[in-house]
Coordinates of C-alpha atoms in Angstrom, one line a residue:
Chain A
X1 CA -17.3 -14.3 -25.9
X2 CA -19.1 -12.3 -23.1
X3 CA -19.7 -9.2 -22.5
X4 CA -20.7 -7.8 -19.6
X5 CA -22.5 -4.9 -19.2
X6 CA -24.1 -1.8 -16.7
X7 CA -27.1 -0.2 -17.7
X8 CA -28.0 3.0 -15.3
X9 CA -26.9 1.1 -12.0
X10 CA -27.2 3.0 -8.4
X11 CA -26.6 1.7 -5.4
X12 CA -28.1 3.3 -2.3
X13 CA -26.6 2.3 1.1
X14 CA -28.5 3.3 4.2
X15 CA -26.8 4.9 7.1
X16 CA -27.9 4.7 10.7
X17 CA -27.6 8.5 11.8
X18 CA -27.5 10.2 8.8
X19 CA -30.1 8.7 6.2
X20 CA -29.3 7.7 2.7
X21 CA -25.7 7.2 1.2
X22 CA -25.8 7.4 -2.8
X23 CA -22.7 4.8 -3.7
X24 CA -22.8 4.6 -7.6
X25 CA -25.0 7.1 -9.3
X26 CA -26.2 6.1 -12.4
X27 CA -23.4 4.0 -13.5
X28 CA -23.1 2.5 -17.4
X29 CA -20.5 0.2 -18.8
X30 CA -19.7 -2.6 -20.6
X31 CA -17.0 -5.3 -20.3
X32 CA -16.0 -7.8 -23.2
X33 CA -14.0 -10.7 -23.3
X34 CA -10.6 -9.7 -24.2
X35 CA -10.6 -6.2 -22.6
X36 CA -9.1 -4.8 -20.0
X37 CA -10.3 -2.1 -18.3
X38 CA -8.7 0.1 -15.0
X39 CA -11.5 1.6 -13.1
X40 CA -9.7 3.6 -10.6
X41 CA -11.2 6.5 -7.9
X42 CA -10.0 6.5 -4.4
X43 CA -11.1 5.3 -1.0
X44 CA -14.9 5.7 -1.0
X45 CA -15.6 6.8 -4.8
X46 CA -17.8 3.0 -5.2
X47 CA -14.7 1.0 -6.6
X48 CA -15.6 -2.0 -4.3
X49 CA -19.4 -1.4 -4.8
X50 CA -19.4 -1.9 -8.2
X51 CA -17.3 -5.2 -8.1
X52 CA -19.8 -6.2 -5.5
X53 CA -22.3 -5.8 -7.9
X54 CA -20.6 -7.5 -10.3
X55 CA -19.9 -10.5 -8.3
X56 CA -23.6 -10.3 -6.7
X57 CA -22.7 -10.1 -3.3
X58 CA -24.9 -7.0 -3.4
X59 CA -27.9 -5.8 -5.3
X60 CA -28.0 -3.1 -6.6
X61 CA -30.9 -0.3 -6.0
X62 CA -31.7 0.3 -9.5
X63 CA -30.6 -0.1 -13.0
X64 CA -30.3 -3.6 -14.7
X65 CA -26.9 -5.5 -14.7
X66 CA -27.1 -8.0 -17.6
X67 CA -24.1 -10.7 -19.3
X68 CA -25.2 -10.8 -22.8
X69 CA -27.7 -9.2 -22.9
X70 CA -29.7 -11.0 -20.5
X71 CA -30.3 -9.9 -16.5
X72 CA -28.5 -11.5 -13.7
X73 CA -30.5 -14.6 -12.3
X74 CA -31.5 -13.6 -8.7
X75 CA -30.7 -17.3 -7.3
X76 CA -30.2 -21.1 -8.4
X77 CA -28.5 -22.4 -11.2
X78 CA -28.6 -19.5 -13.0
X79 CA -27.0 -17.2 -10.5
X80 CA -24.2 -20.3 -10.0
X81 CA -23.9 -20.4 -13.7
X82 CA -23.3 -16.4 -13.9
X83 CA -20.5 -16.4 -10.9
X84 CA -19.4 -19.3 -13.1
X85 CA -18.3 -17.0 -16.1
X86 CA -17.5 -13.7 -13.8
X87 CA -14.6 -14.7 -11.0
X88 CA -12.9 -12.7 -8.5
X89 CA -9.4 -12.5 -7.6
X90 CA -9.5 -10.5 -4.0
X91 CA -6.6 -7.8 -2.5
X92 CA -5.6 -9.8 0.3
X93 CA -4.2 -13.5 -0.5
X94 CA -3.7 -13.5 3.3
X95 CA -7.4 -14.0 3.9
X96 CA -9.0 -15.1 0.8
X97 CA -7.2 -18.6 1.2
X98 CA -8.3 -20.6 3.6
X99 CA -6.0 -21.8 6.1
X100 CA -7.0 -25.2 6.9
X101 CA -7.3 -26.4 3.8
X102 CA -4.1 -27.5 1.0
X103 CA -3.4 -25.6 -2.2
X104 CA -5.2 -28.7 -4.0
X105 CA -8.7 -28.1 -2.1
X106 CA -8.8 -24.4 -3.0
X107 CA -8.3 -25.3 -7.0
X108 CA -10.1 -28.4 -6.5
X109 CA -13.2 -27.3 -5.2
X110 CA -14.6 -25.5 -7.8
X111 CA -13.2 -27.6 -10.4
X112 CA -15.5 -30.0 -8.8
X113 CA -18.7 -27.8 -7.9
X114 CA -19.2 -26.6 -11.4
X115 CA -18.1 -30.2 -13.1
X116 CA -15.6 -28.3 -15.4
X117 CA -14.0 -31.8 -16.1
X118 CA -14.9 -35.4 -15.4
X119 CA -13.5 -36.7 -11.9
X120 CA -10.8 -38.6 -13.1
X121 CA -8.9 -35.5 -14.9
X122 CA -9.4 -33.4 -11.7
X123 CA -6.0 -33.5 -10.7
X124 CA -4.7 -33.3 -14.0
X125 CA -6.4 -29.8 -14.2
X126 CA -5.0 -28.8 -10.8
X127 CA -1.7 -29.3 -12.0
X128 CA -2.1 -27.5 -15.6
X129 CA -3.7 -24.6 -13.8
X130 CA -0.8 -24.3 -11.0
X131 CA 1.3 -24.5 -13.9
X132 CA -0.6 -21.7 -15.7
X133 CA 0.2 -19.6 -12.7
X134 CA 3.9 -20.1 -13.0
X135 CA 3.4 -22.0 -10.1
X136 CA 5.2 -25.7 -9.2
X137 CA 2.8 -28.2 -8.7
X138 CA 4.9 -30.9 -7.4
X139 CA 6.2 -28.7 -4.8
X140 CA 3.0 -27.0 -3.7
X141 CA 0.1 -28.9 -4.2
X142 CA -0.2 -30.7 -0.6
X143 CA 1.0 -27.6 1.1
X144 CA -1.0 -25.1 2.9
X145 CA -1.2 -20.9 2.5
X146 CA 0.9 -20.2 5.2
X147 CA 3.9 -22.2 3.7
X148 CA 3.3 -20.2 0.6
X149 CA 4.7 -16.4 0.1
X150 CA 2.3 -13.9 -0.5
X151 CA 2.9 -13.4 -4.3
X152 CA 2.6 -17.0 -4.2
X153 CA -0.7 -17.2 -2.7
X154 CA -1.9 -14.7 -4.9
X155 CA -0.9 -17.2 -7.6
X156 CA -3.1 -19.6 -6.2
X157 CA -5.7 -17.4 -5.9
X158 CA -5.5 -16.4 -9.5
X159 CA -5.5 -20.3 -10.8
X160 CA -8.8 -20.7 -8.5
X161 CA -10.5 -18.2 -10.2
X162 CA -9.4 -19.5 -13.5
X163 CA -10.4 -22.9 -12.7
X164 CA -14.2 -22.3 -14.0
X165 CA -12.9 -21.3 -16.9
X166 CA -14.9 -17.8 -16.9
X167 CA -15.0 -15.3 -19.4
X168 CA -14.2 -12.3 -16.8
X169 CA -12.3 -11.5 -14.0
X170 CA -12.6 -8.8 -11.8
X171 CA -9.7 -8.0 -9.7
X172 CA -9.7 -5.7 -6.6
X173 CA -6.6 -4.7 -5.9
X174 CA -4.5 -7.8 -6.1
X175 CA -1.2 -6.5 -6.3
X176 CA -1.2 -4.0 -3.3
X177 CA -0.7 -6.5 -0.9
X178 CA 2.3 -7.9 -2.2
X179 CA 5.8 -6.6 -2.2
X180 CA 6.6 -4.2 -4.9
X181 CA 9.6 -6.2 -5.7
X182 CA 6.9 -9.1 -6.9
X183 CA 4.1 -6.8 -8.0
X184 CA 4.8 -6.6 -12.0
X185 CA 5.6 -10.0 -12.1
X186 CA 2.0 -11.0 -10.7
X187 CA 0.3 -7.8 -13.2
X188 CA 2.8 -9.3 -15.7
X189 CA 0.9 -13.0 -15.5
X190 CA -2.4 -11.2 -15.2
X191 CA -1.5 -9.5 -18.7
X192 CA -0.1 -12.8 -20.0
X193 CA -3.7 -15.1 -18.9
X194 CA -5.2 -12.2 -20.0
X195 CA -4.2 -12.5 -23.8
X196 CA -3.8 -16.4 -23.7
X197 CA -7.5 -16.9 -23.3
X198 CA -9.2 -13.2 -24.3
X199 CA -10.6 -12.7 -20.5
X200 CA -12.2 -9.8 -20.0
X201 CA -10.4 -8.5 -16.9
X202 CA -11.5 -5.0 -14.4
X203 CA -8.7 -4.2 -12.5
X204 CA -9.6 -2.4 -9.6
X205 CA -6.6 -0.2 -8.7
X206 CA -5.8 3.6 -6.6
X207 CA -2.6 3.0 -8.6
X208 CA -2.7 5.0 -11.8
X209 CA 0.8 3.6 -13.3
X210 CA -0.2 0.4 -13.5
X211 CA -3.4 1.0 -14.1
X212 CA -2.3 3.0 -17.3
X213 CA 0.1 0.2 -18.4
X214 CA -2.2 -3.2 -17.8
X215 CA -5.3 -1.7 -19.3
X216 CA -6.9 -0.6 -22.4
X217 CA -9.1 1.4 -20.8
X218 CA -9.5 3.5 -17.4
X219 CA -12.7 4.4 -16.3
X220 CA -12.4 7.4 -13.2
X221 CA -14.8 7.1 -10.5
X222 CA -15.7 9.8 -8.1
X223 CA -18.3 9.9 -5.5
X224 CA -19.9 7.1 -7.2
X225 CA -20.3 8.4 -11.0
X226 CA -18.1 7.7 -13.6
X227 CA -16.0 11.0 -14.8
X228 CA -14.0 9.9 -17.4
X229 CA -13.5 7.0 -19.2
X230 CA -11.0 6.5 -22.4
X231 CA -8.0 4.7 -23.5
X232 CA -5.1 4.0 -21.0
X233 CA -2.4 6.8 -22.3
X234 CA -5.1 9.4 -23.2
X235 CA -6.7 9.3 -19.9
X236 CA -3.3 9.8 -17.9
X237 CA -1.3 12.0 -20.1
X238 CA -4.0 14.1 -21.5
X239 CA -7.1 14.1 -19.0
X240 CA -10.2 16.2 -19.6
X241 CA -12.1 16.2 -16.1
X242 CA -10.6 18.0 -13.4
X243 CA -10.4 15.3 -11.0
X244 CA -8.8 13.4 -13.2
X245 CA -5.9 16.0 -12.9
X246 CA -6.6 15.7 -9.6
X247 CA -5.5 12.2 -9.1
X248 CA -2.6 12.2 -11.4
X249 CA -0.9 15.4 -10.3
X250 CA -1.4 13.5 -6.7
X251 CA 0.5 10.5 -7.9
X252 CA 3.9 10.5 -6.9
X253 CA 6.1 10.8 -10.3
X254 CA 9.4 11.2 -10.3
X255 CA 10.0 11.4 -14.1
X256 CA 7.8 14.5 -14.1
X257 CA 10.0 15.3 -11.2
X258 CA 13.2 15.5 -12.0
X259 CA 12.5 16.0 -15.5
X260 CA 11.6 19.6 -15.1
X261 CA 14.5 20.4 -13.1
X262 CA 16.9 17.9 -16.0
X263 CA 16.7 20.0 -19.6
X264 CA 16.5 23.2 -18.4
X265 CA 16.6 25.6 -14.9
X266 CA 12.8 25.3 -14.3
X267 CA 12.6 24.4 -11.1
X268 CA 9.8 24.7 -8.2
X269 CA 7.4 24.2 -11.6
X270 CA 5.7 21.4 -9.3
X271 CA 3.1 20.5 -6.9
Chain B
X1 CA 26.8 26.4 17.4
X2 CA 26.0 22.5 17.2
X3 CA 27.1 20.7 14.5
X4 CA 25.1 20.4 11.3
X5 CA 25.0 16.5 11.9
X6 CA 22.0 15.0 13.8
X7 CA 22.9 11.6 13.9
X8 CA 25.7 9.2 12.4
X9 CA 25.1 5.6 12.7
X10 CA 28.4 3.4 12.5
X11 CA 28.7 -0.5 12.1
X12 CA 25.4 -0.7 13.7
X13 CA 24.3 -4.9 13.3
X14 CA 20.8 -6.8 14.8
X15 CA 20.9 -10.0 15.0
X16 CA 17.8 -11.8 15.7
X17 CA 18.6 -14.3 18.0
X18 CA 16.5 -17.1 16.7
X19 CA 18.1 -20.5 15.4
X20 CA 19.5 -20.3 13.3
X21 CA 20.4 -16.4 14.2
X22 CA 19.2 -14.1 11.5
X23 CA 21.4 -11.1 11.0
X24 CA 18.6 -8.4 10.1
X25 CA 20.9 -5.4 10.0
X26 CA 24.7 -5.4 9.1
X27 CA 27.3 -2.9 9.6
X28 CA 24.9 0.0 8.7
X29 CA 26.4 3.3 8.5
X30 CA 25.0 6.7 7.4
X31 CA 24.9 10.1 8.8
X32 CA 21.5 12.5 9.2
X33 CA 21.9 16.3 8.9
X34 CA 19.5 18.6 10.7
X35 CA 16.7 19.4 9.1
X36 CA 17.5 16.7 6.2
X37 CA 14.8 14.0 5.3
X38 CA 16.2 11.0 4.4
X39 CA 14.3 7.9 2.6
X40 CA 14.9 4.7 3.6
X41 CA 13.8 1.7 1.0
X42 CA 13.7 -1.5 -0.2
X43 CA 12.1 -4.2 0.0
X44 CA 9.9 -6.5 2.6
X45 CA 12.2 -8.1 4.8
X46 CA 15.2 -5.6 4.0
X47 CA 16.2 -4.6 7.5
X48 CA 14.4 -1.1 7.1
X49 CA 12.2 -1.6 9.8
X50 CA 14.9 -3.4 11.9
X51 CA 17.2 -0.4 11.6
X52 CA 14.5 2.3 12.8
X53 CA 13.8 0.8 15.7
X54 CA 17.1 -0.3 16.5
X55 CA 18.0 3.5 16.6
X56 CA 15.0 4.0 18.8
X57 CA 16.4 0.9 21.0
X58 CA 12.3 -0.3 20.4
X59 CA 13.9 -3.9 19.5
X60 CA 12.5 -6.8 21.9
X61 CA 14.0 -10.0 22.4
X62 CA 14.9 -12.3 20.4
X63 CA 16.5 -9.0 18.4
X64 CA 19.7 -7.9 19.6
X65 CA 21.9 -5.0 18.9
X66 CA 25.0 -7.1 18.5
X67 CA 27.7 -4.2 18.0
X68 CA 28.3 -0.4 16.3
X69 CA 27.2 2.7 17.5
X70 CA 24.8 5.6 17.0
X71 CA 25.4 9.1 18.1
X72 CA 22.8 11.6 18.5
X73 CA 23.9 15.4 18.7
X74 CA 21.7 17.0 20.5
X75 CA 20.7 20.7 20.3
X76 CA 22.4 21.6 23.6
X77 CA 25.8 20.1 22.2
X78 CA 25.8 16.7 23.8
X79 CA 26.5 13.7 22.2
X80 CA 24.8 10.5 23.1
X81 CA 25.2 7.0 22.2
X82 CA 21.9 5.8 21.8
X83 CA 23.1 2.1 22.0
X84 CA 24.3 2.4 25.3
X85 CA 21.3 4.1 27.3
X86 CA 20.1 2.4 30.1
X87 CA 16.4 1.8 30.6
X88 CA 15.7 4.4 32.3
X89 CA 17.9 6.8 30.3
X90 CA 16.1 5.3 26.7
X91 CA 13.0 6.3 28.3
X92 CA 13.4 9.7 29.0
X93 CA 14.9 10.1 26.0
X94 CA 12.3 8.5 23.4
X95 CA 9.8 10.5 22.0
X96 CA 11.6 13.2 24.1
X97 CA 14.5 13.7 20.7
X98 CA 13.2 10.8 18.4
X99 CA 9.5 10.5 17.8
X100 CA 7.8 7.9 15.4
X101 CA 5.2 8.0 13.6
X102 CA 3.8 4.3 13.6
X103 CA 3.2 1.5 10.1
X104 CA -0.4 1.1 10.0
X105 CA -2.1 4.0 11.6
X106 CA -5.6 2.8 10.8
X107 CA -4.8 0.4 14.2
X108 CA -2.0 2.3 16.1
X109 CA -4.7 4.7 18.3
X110 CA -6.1 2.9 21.1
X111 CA -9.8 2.5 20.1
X112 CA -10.9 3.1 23.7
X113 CA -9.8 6.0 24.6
X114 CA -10.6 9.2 23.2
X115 CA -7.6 10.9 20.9
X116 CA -7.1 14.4 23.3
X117 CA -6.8 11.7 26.2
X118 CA -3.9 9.7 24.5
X119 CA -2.4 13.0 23.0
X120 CA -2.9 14.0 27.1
X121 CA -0.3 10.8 28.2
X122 CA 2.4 12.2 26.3
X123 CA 2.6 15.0 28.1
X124 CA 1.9 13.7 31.8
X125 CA 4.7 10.9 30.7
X126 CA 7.1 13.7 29.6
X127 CA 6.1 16.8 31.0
X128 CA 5.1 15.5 34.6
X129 CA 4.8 19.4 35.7
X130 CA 2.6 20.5 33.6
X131 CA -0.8 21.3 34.8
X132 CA -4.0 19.9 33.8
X133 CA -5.6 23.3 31.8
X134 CA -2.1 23.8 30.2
X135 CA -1.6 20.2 29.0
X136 CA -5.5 20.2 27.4
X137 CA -4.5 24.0 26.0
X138 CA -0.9 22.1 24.2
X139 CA -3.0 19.2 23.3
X140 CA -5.9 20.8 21.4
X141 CA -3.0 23.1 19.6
X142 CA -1.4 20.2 18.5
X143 CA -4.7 19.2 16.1
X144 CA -5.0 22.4 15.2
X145 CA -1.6 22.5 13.8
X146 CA -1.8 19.0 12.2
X147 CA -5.4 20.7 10.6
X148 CA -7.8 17.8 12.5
X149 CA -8.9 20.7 14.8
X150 CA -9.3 21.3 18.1
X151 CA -12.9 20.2 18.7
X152 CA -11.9 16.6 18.0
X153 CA -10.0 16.1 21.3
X154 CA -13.2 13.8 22.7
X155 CA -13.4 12.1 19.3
X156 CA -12.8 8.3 19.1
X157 CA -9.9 6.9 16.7
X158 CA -13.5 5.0 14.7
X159 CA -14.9 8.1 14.3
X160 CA -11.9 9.6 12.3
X161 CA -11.4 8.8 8.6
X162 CA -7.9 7.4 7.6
X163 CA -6.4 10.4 7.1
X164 CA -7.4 12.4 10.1
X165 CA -6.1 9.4 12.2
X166 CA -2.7 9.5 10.7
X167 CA -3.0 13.6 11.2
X168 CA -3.4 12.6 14.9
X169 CA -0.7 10.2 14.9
X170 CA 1.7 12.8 13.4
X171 CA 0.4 15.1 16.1
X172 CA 1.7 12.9 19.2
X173 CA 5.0 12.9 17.6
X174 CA 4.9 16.7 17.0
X175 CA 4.0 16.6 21.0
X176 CA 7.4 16.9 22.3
X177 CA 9.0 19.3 19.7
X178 CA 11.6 16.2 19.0
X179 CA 14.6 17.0 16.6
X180 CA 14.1 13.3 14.6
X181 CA 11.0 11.9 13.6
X182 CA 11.0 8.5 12.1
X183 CA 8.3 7.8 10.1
X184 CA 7.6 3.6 9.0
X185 CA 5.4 3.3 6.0
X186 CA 3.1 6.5 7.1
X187 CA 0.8 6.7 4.3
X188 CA 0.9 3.7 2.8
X189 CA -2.8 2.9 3.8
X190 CA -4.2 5.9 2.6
X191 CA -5.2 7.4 -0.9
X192 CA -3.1 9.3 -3.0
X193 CA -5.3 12.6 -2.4
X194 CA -4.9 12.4 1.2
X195 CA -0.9 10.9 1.4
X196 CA -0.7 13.9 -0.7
X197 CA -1.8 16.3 1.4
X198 CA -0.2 14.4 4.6
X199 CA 3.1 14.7 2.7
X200 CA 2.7 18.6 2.0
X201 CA 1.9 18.6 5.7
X202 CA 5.0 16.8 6.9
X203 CA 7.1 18.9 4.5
X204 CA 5.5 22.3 6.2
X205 CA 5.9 21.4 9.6
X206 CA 9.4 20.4 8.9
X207 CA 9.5 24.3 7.8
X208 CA 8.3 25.2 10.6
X209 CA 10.3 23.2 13.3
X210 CA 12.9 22.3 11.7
X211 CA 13.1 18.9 12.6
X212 CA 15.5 15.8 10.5
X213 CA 13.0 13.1 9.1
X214 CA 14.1 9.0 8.5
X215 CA 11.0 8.2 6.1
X216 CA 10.8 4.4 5.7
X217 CA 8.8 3.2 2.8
X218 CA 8.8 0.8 -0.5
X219 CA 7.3 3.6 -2.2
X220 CA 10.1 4.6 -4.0
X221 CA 8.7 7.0 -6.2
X222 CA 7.1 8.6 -3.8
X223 CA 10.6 8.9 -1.8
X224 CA 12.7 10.2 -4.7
X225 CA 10.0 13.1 -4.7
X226 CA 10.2 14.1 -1.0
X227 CA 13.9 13.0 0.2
X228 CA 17.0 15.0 0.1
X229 CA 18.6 11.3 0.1
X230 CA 17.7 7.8 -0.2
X231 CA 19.8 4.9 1.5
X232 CA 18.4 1.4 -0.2
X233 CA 18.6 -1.2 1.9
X234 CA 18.7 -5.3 0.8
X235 CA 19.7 -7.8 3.1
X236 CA 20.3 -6.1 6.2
X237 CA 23.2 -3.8 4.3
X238 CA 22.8 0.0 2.4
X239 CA 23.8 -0.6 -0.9
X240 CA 23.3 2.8 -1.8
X241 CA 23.3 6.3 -0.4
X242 CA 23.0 9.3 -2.3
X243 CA 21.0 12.4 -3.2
X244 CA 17.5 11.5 -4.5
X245 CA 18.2 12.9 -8.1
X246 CA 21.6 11.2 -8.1
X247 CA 19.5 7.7 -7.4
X248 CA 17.4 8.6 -9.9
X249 CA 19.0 10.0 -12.6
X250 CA 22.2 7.5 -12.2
X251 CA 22.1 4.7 -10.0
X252 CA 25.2 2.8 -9.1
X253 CA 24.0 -0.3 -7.8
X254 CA 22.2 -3.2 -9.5
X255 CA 19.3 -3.7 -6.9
X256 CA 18.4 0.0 -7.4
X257 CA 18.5 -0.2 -10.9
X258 CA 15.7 -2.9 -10.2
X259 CA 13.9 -1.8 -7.5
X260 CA 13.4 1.6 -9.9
X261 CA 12.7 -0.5 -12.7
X262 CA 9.8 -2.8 -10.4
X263 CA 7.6 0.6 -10.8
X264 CA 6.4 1.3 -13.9
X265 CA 6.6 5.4 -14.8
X266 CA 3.3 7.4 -14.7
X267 CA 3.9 9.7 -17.6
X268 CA 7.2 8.1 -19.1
X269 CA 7.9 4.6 -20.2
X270 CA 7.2 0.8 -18.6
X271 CA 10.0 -0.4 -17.1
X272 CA 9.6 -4.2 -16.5
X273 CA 6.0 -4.0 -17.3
X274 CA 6.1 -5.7 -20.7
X275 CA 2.7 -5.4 -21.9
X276 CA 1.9 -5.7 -25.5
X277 CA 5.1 -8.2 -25.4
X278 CA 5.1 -12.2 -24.8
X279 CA 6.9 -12.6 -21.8
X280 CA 9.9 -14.6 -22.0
X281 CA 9.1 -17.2 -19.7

């Protein structure tokens, strides 16, 4: 059990030309092993800041950013040991692979680096985790990313981030990239690990329908401060802050759609 | 009076000419009224793509229109086979009738030239008698009508947000007043607020010009809301054509019934996202 959690968190970004650029205001949340939560907001509202901060590949301004109940280490062990039980899954499995090296090296590596098992059972574990991902090990192991389709790769990149066996995942985007015809079935194993072995997952997302079906929880960001956050259904069907409303009358629905025009002669009742 | 039909694609086939040869389009056939917007889906790999530029003869070797025709009615009452324009002939006639609207606008502007410049090319490509004061004058009207505004004609594609850029894009392909636009994925990079208001956009200028829209896109919610019809597309082949609230309401095919199902519903139920349920694996 872990639980992650954001205590008063700002970020400040400085801009050459026009001064300071506030990217999360004041940001609280937690995150526990076993809960998923949607944080949607779109292009610019501090999505991508805040799983920075998570991952530590920025600092924030100010406010504390502690895994139970104890602050981030700044650098070391401690730091490695943190990144250890918090993993990324990124949006684009065309770049987050690397493409000199096999499917084996990206699971190996840091199966190896953090010593999750002794030497001999390395390979061993490669195999159960491709075969966690609904993946064939005997057909992909020795090949590289570009043999591999992209909802494949993002397979891989999944059972990489497993491989440290963390507590939380935080995933930006990582369905957007892929075909929608392969989209659910990737969300789908998301869910599944999810439940298997009570990860904490935040799914970054602009995509409100999945976001309301995968999570618990959404938490709405705009501009950087958290407007609304409750469970999955309330949030979409019933939301209380105006942007909110915003986004979801945005979305493109079809049920709402045609379903005004279906029971009765209300038409034109949209956008 | 013209006829109400814009454009009626029969038997049209690409073959990409690769070994072995991959038949990308087969034996496609649909018509396009005036004024109609018709959404073209499925997905990656599907031919969609294929078939757009095809029509626009924009194919490049090793793709190769390998037989059927497509007819293009003009306003002034001729009929033209697109598939059998020479060079020179294709060239006038691009952007001149059928405009597109590019996949990926964040990187379709040329980052070195300023947007009024490469609005500007358009116009001395097209309009070669136009003069200099006149061209800037139709230029800097064109962002005004696309809502980036006038005073952005010296702006760089980097210093435009995602949005605006798309705006602009939509503006060259407003340029020429064309009576088809063929739009490939145009807001799939951008946020729902914004590929809303792009879409409200498309749908007023539309209004206002009354020109026929081919909207390519995987986003098939997003298609059933603003297309009079939807052709999916698998395999190089239309597997379905019909009204958008036929396709939705009753769809005849298997592959639609899944591509539907492949998004889950905002305010309804989940489709194939089965959630709360052990997958059967």
């Amino acid at each position: 059990m872990s639980t992650l959690e954001f205590r008063n968190v700002s970020k400040r970004y400085w801009v050459r030309g026009s001064g300071h650029l506030l990217a999360l205001d004041d940001v609280s949340f937690t995150l526990a092993s076993g809960q998923t939560i949607a944080l949607v907001g779109q292009s610019g509202s501090g999505k991508s800041t805040i799983a920075k901060i998570i991952t530590q590949l920025e600092r924030q301004t100010s406010g504390d950013v502690l895994l139970d109940g104890t602050p981030i280490p700044r650098a070391g062990r401690g730091l490695r040991r943190y990144r250890q039980q918090v993993r990324m899954v990124f949006q684009d499995p065309f770049a987050s692979l690397n493409p000199y090296h096999t499917i084996r090296h990206h699971i190996e590596r840091p199966l190896r680096l953090d010593r999750v098992v002794p030497k001999f059972e390395v390979e061993d574990e490669v195999r159960r985790l491709l075969e966690r991902v609904r993946l064939d090990p005997d057909e992909l192991i020795d090949r590289r990313p570009h043999e591999l389709s992209g909802g494949q790769r993002q397979r891989v990149a999944i059972a990489r981030a497993l491989a440290s066996r963390p507590s939380l995942l935080i995933a930006d985007e990582p369905v957007s990239m892929l075909d929608v015809s392969i989209r659910l079935g990737v969300l789908n194993l998301l869910a599944d690990l999810q439940r298997e072995s009570r990860l904490g997952v935040l799914y970054i997302t602009h995509d409100l329908a999945t976001a309301r079906h995968f999570s618990d929880e959404i938490m709405v960001l705009h501009r950087g401060v958290v407007v609304e956050r409750g469970p999955a259904d309330r949030v979409i069907l019933d939301p209380q802050h105006e942007y909110t409303r915003a986004l979801r009358d945005a979305s493109p629905d079809p049920d709402k759609h045609f379903g005004a025009a279906a029971g009765a002669t209300t038409t034109g009742a949209d956008s | 009076m013209t006829s109400d039909i814009l454009l009626s694609v029969a038997d049209f086939s690409v073959v990409y000419d690769v070994e072995p040869p991959v038949e990308a389009v087969r034996e496609v056939s649909f018509t396009l009224r005036r004024g109609e917007i018709l959404g073209l889906a499925g997905e990656s790999g599907c031919g969609k793509t294929t078939l757009a530029y095809g029509i626009q003869r924009l194919l490049k070797p090793p793709a190769v229109i390998t037989g059927g025709s497509a007819l293009f009615h003009d306003e002034s009452g001729d009929v033209v086979d697109l598939t059998r324009l020479d060079a020179e002939q294709t060239r006038r006639f691009r952007w001149d009738k059928i405009s597109m609207v590019f996949q990926g606008a964040m990187n379709a502007l040329n980052p070195v030239l300023p947007i009024g410049a490469q609005l500007g090319d358009v116009f001395t490509t097209h309009r070669p008698d136009l003069g200099r004061r006149e061209r800037i004058e139709q230029c800097a009207a064109l962002l005004d009508l696309v809502g980036v505004g006038r005073d952005r004609l010296r702006s760089y594609a980097h210093e435009l947000s995602g949005g605006m850029r798309q705006r602009v894009m939509i503006a060259m392909a407003l340029a020429l007043k064309p009576q088809l636009m063929i739009m490939d994925e145009p807001t799939t990079a951008l946020d729902v607020l914004v590929q809303r208001e792009i879409l409200l956009q498309i749908s007023e200028l539309r209004k206002a010009f009354g020109f026929s829209v081919i909207f390519i896109t995987h986003d098939l919610p997003l298609l059933l809301e603003i297309s009079d019809r939807i052709a999916i597309m698998r395999a190089g082949r239309i597997v379905e054509l019909d009204t958008a609230s036929q396709l939705y309401r009753d769809p005849q095919h298997d592959y639609t019934r899944k591509l539907l199902a492949s998004f889950p519903s905002l305010t309804g139920e989940r489709g194939d996202f089965v959630r709360g349920e052990r997958a059967a694996s």
